[in-house]
mmCIF file of C-alpha atoms in Angstrom:
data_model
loop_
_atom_site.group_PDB
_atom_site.id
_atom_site.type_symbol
_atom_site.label_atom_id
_atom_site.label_comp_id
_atom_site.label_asym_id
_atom_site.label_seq_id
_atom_site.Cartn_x
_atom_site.Cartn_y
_atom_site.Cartn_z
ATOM 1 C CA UNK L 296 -36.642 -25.272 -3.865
ATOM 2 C CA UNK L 297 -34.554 -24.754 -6.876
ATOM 3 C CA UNK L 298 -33.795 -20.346 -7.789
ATOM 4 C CA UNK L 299 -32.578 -19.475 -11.155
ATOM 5 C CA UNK L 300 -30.952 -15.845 -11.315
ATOM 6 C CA UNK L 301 -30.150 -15.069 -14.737
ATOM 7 C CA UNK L 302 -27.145 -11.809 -15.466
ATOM 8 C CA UNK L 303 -25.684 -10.301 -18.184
ATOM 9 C CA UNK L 304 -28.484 -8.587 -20.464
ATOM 10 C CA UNK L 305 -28.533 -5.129 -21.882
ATOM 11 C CA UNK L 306 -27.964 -3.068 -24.880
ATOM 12 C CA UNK L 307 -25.858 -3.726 -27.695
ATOM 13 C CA UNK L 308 -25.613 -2.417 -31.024
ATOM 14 C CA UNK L 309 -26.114 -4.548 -34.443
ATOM 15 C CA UNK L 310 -22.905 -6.654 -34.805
ATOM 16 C CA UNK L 311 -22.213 -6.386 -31.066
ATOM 17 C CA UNK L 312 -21.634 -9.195 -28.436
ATOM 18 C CA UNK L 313 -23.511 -10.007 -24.817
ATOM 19 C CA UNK L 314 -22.992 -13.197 -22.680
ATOM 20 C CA UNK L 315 -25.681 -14.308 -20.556
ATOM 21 C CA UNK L 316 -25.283 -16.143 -16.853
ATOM 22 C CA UNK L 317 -27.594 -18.517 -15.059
ATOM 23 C CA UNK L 318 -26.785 -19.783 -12.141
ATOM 24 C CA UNK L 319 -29.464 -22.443 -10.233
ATOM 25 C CA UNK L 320 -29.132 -22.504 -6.186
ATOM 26 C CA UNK L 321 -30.618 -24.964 -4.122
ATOM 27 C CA UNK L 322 -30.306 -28.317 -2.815
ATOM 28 C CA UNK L 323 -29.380 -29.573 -6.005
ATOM 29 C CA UNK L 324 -27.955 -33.077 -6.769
ATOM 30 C CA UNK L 325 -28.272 -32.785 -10.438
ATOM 31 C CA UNK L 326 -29.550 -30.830 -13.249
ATOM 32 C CA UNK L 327 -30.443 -32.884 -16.684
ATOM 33 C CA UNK L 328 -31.057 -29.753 -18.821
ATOM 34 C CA UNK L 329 -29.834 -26.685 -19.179
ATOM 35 C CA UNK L 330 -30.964 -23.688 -21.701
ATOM 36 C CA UNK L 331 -32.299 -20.488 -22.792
ATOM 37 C CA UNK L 332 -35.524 -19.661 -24.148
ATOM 38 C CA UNK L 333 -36.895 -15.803 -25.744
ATOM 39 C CA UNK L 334 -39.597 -13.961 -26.174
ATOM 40 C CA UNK L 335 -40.065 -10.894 -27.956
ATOM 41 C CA UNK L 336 -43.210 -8.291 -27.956
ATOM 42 C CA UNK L 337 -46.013 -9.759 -29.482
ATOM 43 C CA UNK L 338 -44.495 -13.226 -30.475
ATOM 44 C CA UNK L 339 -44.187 -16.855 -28.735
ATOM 45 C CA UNK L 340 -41.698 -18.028 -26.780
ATOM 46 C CA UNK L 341 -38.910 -19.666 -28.680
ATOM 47 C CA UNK L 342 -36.121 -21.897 -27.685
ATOM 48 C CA UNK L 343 -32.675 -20.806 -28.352
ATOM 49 C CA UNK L 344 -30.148 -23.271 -26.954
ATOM 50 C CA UNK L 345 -30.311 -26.252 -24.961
ATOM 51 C CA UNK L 346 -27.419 -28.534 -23.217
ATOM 52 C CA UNK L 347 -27.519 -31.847 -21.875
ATOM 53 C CA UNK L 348 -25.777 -32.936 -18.449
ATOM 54 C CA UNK L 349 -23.854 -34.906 -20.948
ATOM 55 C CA UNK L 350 -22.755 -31.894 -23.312
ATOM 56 C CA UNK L 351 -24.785 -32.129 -26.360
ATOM 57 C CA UNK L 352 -26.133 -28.671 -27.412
ATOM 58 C CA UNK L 353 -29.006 -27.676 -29.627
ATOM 59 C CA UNK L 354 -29.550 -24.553 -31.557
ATOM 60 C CA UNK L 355 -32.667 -22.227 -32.779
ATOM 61 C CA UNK L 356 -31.553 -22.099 -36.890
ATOM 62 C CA UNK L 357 -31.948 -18.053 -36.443
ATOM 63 C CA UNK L 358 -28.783 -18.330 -33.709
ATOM 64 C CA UNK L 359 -26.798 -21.240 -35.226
ATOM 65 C CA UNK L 360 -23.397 -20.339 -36.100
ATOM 66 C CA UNK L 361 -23.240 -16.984 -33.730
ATOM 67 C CA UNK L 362 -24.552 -18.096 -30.214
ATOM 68 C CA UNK L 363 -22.740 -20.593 -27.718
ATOM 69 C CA UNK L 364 -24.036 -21.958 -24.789
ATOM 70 C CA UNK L 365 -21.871 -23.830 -22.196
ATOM 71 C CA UNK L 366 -22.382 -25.144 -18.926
ATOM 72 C CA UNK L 367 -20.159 -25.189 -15.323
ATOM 73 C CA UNK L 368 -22.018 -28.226 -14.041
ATOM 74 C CA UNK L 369 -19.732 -27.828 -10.885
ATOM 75 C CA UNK L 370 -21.464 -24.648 -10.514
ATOM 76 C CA UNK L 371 -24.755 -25.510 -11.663
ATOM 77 C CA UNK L 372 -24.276 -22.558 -14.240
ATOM 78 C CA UNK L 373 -25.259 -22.107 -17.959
ATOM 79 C CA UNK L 374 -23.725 -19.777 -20.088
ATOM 80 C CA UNK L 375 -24.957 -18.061 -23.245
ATOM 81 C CA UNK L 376 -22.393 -16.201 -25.602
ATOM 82 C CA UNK L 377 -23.870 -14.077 -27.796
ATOM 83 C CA UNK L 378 -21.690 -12.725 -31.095
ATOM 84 C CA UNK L 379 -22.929 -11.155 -34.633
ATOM 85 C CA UNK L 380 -26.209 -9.670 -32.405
ATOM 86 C CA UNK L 381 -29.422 -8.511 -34.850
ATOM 87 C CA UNK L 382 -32.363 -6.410 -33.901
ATOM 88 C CA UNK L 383 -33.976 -9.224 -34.454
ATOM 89 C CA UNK L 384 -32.949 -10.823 -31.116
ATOM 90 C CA UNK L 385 -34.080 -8.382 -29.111
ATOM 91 C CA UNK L 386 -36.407 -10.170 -26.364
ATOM 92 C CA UNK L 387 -36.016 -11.201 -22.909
ATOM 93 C CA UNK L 388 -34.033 -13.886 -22.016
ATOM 94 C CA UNK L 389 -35.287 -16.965 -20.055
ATOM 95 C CA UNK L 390 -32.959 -19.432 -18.418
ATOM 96 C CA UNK L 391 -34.451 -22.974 -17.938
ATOM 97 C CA UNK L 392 -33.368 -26.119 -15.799
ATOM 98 C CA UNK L 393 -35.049 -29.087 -16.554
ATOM 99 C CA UNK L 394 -35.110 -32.677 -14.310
ATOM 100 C CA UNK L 395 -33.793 -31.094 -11.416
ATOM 101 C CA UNK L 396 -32.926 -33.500 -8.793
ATOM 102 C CA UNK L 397 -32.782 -32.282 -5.245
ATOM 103 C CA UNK L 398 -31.661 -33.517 -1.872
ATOM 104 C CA UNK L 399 -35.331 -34.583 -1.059
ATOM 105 C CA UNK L 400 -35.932 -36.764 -3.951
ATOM 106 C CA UNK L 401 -37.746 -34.446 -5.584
ATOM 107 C CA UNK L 402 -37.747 -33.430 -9.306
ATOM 108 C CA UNK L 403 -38.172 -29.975 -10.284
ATOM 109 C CA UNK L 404 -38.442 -28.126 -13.854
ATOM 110 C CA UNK L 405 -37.360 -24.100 -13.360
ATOM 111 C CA UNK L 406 -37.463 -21.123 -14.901
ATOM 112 C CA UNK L 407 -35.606 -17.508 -14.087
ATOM 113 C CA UNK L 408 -37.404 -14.114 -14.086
ATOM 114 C CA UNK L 409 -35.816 -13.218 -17.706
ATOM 115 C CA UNK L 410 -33.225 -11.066 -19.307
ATOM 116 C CA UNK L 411 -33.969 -8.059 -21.316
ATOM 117 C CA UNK L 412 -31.722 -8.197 -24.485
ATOM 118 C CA UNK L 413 -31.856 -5.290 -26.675
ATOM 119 C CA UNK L 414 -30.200 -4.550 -30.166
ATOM 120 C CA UNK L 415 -30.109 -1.774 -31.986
ATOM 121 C CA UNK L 416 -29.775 -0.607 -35.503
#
């Protein structure tokens, strides 16, 4: 089995900075996919960021230009930095790992319990 514990959430204040950790622990040969997902009260879950095994990152076009994500693959880690926070991305946090190759053979897609981000005005 493949665990996802997810760190680093809390309050901020408009303009203010958080950085989010996910680490994945099992058996794990490789992870394809790494990224973080949100969901706020009353609204869909939305991606956020995504990086390949390889590097390439994608980016929501509401965090483009003020969130980072990075990745420790020697860890099995995936980082979100968070700068220029709104009240508007206040939701809790989701870390995914996608095509998650295990000792077994086995292929698993995972996702951690969630984050609480929170941004005042």
């Amino acid at each position: 089995q493949v665990q996802l514990v997810e760190s680093g959430g809390g309050l901020v204040q408009a303009g203010g900075s958080l950085r989010l950790s996910c680490a994945a622990s099992g058996s794990i040969l490789r992870i394809n996919t790494m990224g973080w997902y949100r969901q706020a009260p009353g609204k869909q879950r939305e991606l956020v960021a995504v990086i390949t095994s390889g590097g390439s990152t994608d980016y929501a076009d509401s965090v483009k230009g003020r969130f980072t994500i990075s990745r420790d693959g020697a860890k099995n880690t995936v980082y979100l930095q968070m700068n220029s926070l709104k009240p508007a991305d206040t939701a809790v946090y989701y870390c995914n790992a996608d095509h998650v190759l295990v000792v077994d053979g086995r292929w698993y897609d995972c996702r951690g319990q969630g984050t609480q981000v929170t941004v005042s005005s």
